mmCIF file of C-alpha atoms and ligand atoms in Angstrom:
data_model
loop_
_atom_site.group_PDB
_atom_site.id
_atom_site.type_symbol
_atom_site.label_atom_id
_atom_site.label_comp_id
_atom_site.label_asym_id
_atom_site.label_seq_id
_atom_site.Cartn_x
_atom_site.Cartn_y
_atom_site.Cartn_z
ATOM 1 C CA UNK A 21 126.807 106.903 123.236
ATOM 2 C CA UNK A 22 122.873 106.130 123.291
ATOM 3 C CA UNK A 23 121.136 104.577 125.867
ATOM 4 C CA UNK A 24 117.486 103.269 124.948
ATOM 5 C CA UNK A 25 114.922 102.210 127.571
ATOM 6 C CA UNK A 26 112.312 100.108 126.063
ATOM 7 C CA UNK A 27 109.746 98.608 128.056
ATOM 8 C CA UNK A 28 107.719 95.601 127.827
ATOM 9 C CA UNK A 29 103.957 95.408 128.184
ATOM 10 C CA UNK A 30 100.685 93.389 129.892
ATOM 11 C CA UNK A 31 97.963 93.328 127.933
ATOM 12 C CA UNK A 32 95.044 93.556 130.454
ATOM 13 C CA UNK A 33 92.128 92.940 128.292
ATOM 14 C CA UNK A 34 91.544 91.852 124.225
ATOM 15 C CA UNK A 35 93.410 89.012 124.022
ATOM 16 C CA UNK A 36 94.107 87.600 120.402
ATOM 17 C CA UNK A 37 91.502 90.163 118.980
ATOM 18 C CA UNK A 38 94.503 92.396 117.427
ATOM 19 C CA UNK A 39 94.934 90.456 113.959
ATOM 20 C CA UNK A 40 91.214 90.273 113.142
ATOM 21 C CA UNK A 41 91.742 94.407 114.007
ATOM 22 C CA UNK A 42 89.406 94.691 116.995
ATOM 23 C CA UNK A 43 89.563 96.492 120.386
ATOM 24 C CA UNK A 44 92.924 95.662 123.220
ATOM 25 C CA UNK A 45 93.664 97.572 126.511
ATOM 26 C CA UNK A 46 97.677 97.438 127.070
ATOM 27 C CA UNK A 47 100.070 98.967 129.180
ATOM 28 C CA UNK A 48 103.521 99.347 129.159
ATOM 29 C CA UNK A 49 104.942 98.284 132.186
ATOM 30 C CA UNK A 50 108.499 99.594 134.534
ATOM 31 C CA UNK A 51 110.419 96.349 133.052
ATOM 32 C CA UNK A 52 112.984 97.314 130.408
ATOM 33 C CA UNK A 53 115.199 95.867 127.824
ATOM 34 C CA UNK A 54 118.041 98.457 127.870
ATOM 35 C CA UNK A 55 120.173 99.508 124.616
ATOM 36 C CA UNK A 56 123.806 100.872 125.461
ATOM 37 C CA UNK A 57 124.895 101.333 121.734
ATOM 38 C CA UNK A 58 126.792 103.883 118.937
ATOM 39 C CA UNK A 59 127.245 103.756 115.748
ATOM 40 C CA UNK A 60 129.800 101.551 113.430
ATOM 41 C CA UNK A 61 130.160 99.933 110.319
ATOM 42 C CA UNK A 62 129.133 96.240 111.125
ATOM 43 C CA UNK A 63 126.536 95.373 113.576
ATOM 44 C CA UNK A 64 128.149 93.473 116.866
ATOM 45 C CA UNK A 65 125.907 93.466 119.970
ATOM 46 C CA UNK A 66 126.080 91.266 122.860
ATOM 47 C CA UNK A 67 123.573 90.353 125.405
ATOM 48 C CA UNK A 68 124.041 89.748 128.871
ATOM 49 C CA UNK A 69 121.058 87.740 128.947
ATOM 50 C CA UNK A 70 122.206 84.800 126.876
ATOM 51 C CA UNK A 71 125.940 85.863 127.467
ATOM 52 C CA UNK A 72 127.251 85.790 123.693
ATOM 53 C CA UNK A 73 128.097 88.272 120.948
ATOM 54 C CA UNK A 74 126.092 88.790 117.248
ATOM 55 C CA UNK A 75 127.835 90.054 114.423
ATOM 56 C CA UNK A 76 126.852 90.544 110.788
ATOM 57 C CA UNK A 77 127.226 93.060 108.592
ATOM 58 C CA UNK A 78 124.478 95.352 106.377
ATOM 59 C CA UNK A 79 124.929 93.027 103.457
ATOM 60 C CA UNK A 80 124.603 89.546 105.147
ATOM 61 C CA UNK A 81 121.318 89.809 106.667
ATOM 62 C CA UNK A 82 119.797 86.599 107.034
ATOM 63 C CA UNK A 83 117.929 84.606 109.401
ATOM 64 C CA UNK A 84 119.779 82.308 111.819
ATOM 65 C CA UNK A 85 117.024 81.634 114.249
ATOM 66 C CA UNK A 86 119.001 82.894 117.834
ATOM 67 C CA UNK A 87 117.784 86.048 119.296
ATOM 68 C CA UNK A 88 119.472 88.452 117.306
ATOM 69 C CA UNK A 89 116.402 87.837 114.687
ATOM 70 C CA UNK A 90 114.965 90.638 116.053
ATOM 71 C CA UNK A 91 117.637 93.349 115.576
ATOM 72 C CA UNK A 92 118.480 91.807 112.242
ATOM 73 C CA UNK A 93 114.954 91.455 111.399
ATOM 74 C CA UNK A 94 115.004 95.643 111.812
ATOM 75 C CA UNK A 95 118.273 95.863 109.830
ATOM 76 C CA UNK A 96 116.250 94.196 106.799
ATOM 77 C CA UNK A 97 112.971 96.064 107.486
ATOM 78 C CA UNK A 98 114.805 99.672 106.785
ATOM 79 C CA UNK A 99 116.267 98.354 103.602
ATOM 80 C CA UNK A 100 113.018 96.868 102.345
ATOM 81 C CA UNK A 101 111.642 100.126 103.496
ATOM 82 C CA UNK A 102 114.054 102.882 101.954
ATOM 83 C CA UNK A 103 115.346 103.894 104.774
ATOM 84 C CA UNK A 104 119.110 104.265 105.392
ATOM 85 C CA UNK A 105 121.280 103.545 107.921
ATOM 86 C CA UNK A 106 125.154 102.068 108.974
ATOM 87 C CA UNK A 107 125.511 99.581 111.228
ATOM 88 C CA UNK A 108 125.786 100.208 115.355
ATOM 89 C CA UNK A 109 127.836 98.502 118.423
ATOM 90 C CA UNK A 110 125.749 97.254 121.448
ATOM 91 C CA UNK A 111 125.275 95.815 124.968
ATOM 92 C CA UNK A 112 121.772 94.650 125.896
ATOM 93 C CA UNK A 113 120.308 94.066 129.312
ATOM 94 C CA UNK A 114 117.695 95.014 131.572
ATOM 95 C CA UNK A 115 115.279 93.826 133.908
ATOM 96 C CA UNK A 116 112.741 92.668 131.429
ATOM 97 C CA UNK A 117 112.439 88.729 131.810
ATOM 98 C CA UNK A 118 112.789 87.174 128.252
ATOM 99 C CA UNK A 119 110.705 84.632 126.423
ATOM 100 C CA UNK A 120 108.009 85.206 128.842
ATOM 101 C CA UNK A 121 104.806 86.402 127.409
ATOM 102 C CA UNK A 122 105.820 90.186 128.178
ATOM 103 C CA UNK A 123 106.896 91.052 124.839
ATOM 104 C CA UNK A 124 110.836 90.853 124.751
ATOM 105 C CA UNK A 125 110.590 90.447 121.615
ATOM 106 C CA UNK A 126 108.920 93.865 120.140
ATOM 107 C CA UNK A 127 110.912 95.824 123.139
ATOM 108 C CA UNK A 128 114.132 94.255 121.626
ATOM 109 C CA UNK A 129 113.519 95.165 118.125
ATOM 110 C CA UNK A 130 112.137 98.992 119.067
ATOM 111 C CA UNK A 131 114.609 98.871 121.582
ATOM 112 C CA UNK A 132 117.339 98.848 118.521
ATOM 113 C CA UNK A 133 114.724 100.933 116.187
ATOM 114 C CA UNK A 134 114.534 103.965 118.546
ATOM 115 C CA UNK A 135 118.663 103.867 118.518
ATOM 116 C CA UNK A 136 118.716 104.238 115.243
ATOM 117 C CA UNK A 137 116.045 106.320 114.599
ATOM 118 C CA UNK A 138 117.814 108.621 116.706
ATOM 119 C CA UNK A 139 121.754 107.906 115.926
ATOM 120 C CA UNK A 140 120.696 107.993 111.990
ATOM 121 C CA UNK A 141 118.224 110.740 112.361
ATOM 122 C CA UNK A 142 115.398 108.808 110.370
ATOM 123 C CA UNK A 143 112.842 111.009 111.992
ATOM 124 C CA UNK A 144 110.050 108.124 112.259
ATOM 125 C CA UNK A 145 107.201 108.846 114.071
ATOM 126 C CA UNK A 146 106.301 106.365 117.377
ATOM 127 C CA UNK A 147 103.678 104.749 114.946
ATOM 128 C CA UNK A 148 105.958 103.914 111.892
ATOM 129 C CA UNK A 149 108.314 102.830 114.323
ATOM 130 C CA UNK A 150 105.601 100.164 115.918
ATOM 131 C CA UNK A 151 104.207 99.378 112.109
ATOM 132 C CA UNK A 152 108.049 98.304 111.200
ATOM 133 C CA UNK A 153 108.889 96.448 113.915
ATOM 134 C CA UNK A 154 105.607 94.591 113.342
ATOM 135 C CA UNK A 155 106.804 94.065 109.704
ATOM 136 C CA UNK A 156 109.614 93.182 110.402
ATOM 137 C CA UNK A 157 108.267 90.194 113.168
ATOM 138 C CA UNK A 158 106.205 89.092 110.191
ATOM 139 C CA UNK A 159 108.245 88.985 107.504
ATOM 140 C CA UNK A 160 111.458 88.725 108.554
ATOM 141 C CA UNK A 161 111.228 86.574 111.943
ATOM 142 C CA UNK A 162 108.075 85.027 110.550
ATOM 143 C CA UNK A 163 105.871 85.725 113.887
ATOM 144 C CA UNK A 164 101.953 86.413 112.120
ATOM 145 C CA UNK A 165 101.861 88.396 115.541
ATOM 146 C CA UNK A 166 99.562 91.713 115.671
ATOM 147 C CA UNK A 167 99.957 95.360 116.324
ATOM 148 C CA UNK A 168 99.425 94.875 120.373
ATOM 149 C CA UNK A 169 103.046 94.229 121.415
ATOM 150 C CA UNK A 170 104.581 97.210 119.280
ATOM 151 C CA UNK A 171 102.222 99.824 119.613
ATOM 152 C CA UNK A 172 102.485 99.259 123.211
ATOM 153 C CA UNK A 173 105.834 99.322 123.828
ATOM 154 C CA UNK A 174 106.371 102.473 121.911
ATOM 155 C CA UNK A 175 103.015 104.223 123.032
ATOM 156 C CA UNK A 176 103.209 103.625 126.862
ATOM 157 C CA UNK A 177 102.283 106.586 129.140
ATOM 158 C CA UNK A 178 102.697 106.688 132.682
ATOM 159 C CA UNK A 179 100.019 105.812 135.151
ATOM 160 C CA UNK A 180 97.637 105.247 132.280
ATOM 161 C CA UNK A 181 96.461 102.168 130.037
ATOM 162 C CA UNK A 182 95.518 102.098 126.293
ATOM 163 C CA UNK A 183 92.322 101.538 124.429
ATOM 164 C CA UNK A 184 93.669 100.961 121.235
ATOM 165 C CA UNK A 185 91.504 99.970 117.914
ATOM 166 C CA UNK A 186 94.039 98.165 115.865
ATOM 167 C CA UNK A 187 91.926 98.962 112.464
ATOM 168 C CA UNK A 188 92.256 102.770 113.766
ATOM 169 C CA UNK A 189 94.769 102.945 115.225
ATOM 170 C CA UNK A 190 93.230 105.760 117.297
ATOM 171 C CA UNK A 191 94.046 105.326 120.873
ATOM 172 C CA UNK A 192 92.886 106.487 124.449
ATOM 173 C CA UNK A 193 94.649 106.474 127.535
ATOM 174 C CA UNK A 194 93.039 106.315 130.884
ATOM 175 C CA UNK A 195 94.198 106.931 134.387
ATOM 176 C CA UNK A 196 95.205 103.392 136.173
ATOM 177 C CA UNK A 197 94.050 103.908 139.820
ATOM 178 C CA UNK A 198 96.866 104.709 141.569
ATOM 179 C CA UNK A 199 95.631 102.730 144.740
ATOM 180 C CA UNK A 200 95.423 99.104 142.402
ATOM 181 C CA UNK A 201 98.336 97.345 141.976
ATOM 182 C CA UNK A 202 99.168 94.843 139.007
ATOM 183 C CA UNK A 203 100.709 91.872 139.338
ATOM 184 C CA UNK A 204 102.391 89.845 136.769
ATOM 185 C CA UNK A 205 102.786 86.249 137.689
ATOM 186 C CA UNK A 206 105.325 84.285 135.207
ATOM 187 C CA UNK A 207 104.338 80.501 135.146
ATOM 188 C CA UNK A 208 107.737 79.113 134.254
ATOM 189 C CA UNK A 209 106.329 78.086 130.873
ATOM 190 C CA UNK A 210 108.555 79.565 127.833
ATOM 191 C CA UNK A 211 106.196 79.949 125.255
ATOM 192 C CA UNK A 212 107.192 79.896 121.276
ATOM 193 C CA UNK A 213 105.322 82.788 119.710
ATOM 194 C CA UNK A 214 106.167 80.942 116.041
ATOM 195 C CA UNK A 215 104.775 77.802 117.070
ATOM 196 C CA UNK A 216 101.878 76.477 114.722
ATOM 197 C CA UNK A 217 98.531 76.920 117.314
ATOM 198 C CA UNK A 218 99.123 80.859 117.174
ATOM 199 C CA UNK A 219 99.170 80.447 113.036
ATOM 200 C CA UNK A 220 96.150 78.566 113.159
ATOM 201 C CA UNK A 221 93.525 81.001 115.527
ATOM 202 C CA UNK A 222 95.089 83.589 113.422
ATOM 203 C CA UNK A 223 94.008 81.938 109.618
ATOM 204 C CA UNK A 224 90.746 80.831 111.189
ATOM 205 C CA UNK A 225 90.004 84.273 112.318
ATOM 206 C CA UNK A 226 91.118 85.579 108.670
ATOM 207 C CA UNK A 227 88.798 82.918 107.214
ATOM 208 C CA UNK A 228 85.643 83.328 109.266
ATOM 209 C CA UNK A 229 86.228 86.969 108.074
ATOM 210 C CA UNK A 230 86.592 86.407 104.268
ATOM 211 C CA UNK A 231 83.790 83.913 104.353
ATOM 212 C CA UNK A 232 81.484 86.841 106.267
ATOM 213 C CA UNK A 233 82.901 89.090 103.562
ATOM 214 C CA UNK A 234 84.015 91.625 106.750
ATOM 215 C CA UNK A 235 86.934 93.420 107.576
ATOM 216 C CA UNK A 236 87.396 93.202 110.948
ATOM 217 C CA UNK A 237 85.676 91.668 113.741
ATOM 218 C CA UNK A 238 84.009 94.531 115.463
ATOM 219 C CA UNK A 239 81.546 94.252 112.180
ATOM 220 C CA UNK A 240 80.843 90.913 113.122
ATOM 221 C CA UNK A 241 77.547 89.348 116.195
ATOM 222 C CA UNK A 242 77.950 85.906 117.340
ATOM 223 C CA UNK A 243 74.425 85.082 115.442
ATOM 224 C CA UNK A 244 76.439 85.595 112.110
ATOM 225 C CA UNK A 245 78.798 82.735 112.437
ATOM 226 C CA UNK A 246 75.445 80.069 112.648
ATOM 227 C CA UNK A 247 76.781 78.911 109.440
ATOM 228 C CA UNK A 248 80.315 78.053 110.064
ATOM 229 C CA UNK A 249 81.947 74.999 111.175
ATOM 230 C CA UNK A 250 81.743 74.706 115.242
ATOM 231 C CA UNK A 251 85.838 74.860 115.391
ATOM 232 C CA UNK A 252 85.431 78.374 113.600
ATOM 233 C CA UNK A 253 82.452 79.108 115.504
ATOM 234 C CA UNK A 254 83.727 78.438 118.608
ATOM 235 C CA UNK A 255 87.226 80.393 118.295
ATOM 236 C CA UNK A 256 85.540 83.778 116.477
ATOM 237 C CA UNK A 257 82.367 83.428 119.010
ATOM 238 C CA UNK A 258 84.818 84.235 121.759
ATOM 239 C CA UNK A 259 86.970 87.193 119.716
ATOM 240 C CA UNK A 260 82.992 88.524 118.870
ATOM 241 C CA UNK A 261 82.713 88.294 123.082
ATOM 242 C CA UNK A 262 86.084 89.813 124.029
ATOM 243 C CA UNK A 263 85.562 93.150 121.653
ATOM 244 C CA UNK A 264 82.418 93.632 123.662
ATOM 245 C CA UNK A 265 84.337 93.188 127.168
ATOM 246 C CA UNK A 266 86.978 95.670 125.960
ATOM 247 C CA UNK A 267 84.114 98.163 125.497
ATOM 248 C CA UNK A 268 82.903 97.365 128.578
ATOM 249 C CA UNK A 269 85.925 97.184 130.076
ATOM 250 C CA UNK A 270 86.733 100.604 128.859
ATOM 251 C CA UNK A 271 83.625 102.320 129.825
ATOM 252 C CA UNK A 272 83.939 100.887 133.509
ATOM 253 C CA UNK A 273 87.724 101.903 133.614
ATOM 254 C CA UNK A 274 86.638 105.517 132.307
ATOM 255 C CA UNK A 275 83.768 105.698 135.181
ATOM 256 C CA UNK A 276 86.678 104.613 138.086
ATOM 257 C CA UNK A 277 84.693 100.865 138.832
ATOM 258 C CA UNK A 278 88.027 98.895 139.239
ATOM 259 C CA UNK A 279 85.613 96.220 140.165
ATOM 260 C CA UNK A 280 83.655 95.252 136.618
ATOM 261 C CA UNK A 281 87.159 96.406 135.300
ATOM 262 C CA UNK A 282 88.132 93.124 136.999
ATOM 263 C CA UNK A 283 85.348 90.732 136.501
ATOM 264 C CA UNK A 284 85.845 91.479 132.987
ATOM 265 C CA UNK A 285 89.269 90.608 132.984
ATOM 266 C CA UNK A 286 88.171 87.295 134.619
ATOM 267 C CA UNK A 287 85.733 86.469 132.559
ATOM 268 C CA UNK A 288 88.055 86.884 129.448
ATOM 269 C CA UNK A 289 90.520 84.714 130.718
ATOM 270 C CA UNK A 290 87.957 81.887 131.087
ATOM 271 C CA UNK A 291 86.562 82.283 127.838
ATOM 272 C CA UNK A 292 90.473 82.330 126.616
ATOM 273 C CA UNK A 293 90.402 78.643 128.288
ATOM 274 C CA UNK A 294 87.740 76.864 127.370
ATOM 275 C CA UNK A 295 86.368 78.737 123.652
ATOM 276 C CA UNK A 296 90.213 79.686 122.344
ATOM 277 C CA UNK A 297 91.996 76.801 123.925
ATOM 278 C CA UNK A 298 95.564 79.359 124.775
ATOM 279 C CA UNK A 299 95.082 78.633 128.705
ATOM 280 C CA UNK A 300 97.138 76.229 130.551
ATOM 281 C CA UNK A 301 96.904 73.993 133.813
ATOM 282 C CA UNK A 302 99.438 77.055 135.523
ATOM 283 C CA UNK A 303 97.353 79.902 133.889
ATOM 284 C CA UNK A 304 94.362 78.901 135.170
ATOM 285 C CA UNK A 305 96.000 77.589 138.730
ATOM 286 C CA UNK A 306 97.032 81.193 138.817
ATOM 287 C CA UNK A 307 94.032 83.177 138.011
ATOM 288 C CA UNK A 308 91.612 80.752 140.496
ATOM 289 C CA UNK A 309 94.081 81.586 143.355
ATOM 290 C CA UNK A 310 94.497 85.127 142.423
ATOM 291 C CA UNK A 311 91.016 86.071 142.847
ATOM 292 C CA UNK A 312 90.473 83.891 145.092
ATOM 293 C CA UNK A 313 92.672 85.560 147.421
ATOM 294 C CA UNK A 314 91.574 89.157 146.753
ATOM 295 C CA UNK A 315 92.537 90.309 143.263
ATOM 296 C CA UNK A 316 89.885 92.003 141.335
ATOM 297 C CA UNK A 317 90.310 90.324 138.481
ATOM 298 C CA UNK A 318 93.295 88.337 136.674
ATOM 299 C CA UNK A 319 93.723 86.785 132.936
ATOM 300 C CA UNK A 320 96.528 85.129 130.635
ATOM 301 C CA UNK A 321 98.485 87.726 129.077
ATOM 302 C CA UNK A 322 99.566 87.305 125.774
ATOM 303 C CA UNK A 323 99.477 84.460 123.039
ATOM 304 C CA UNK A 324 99.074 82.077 126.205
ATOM 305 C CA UNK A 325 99.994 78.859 126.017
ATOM 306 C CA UNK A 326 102.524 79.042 129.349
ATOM 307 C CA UNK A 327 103.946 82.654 129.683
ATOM 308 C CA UNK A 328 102.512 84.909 131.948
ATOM 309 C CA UNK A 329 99.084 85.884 133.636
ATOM 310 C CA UNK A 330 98.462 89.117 135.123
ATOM 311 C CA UNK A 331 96.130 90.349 138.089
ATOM 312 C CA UNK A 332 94.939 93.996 139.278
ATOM 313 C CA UNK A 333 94.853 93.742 143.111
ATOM 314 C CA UNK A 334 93.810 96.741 145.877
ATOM 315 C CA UNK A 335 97.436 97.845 146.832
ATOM 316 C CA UNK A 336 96.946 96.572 150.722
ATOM 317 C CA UNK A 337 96.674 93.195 149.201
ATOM 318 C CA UNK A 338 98.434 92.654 146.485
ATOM 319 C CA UNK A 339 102.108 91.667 148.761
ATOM 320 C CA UNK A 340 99.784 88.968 150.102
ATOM 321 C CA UNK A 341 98.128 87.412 146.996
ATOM 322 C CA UNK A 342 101.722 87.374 145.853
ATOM 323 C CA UNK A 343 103.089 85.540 148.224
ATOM 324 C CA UNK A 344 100.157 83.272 148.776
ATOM 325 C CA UNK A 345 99.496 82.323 145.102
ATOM 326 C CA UNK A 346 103.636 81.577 145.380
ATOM 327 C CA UNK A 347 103.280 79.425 148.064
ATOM 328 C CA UNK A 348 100.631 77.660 146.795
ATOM 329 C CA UNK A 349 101.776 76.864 143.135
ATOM 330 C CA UNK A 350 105.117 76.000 144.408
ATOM 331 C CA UNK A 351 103.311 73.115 146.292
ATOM 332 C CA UNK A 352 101.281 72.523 143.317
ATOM 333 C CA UNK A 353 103.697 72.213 140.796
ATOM 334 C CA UNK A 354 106.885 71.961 142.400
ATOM 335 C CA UNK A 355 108.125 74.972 140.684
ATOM 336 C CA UNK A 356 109.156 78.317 141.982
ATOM 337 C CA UNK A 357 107.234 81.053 139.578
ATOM 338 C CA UNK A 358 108.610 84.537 139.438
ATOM 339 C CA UNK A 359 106.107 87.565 140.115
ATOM 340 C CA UNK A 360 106.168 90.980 139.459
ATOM 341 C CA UNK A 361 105.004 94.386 140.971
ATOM 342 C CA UNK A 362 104.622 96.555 138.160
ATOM 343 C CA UNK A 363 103.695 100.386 137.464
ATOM 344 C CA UNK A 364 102.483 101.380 133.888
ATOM 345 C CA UNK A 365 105.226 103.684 132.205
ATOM 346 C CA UNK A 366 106.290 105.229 129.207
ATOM 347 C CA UNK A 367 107.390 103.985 125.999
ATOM 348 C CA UNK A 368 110.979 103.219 124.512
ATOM 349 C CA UNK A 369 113.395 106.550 125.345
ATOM 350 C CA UNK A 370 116.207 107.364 124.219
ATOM 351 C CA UNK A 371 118.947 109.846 125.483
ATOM 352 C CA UNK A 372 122.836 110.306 125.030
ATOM 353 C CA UNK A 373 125.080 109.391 127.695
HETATM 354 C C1 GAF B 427 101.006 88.033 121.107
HETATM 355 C C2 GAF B 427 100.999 88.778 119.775
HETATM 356 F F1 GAF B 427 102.258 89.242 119.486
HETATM 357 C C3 GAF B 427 100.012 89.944 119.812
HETATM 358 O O1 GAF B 427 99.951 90.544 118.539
HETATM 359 C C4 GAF B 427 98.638 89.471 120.261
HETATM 360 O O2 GAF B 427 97.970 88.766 119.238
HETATM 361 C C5 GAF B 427 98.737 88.632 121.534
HETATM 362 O O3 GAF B 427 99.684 87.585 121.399
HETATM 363 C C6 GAF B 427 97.413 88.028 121.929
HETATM 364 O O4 GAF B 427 96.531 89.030 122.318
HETATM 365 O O5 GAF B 427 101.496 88.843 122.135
#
């Protein structure tokens, strides 16, 4: 028997820069989906987060829009691939909260990806694992997402973050100071990945690029997009503005200044509100009160639209800008948000049992 760790991930700045292949600093973070699973003929897994069994077998893959998408979604993505494998027996659970911006989703499908990578000895590399579970999110679930969620979730290193280029792929990591503490805030709001506003910033991104005859968007200044329509302007203007805060962002987190670090966390999430139109009423509630009550910065993370926000805080005060922010949105919205003290760790691991 396998067991298979896989966390999920914050993304703490370059938001929606990933599929115009520009700059994004993720972590993987101590909340896991976890795999108990061996092999068998047909697939049959069951969840104990929605409480019901999957089954299918290897020649009756198709899409039935529940939450066993994902794993079938890998199934398909070996075949299509070459690669070949029987079919496994599962129990999923964890402590990773689903459906809420904090990528269930890719730590489900490399969750099941790493088991059978390992059961079926498919030797993939961490990378071809995180390029096939993107694939298959694309064209199997039908997500457009990026390479963020995937390459974080299988690239996670303790007590660091990532600068990642998604055109490069190359990566850094870089100590998180181990005297800041992040804080995920979840704002009740499930968000739908596949819904049609993530489609759209996605094709206008891929259109401002083809009509600037560029491949990616750390080719492209602000001055450049004169000529477009103020819709396209407006949404590429900010993805032009976050690559340069990653960079920033980078640079300060390299030289130990938590504080820019933070500011330019802030400063992203604002943009994200009022130039890429992914905030919320709850995001923003969140991120005002968050610094406001000591955080050094604190963003959306994610797609937006509801999900989750996320905030680096000194460590002496990050138990009380959790409970304060609490407090304060339960009176605002009459609505008890969960938070989360979270550490950046590894990627998915597996190990026999
Ligand atoms: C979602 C997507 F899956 C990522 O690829 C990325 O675009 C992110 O939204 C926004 O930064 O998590």
């Amino acid at each position: 028997m396998y067991r298979v760790d896989s966390p999920g991930r914050v993304n703490l700045i370059g938001e929606h820069t990933d599929y115009s292949l520009g700059y994004v600093m993720p972590m993987a973070i101590d909340l896991y989906t976890v795999l108990h699973a061996q092999k068998d003929e047909r697939v049959r897994v069951y969840s104990q987060i929605s409480r019901d069994v999957k089954e299918f077998g290897l020649d009756e893959i198709r899409k039935a829009n529940d939450w066993a998408d994902y794993i079938r979604g890998i199934f398909w993505i070996l075949r299509e691939e070459g690669h070949s494998v029987g079919g496994m027996k599962g129990i999923i659970g964890g402590d990773l909260p689903v459906g809420s911006g904090l990528s269930s989703s890719a730590s489900l499908e490399l969750a099941v990806l790493a088991f059978l990578n390992e059961a079926y000895g498919l030797n993939l590399l961490p990378i071809e694992m995180a390029l096939l579970a993107q694939k298959a999110e694309n064209d199997f679930v039908g997500v457009p997402c990026g390479i963020l969620d995937q390459f974080a979730v299988v690239h996670g290193k303790k007590d660091h973050v990532m600068f990642l280029d998604t055109d490069t792929l190359r990566h850094e990591y870089i100590r998180f100071p181990s005297d800041v503490q992040v804080l995920v805030f979840y704002t009740g709001v499930k968000r739908e990945l596949a819904g049609s506003a993530y489609s759209e910033r996605r094709k206008v991104a891929e259109e401002t690029l083809r009509f600037l005859g560029k491949r990616t968007s750390k080719e492209v200044e602000e001055e450049e997009l004169r000529n477009l329509p103020s819709l396209y302007r407006r949404f590429f203007g900010y993805i032009v503005r976050e690559n340069r805060r990653v960079l920033e962002a980078r640079d300060a987190l390299r030289s130990g200044d938590v504080r820019t670090f933070g500011e330019l966390m802030t400063a992203s999430h604002w943009d994200l509100a009022r130039n890429y139109d992914v905030s919320s009423e709850e995001l923003d509630f969140f991120v005002r009160k968050a610094v406001e009550f000591g955080a050094y910065g604190a963003k959306l993370t994610g797609a937006g639209f509801g999900g989750s926000a996320v905030a680096i805080v000194p460590e002496e005060l990050a138990l009380d800008v959790a409970m304060r922010v609490t407090d304060e949105y339960v009176r605002h919205f009459n609505w008890e948000p969960d938070y989360h003290l979270v550490s950046p760790s590894d990627g998915v691991s597996v190990r026999r049992v």
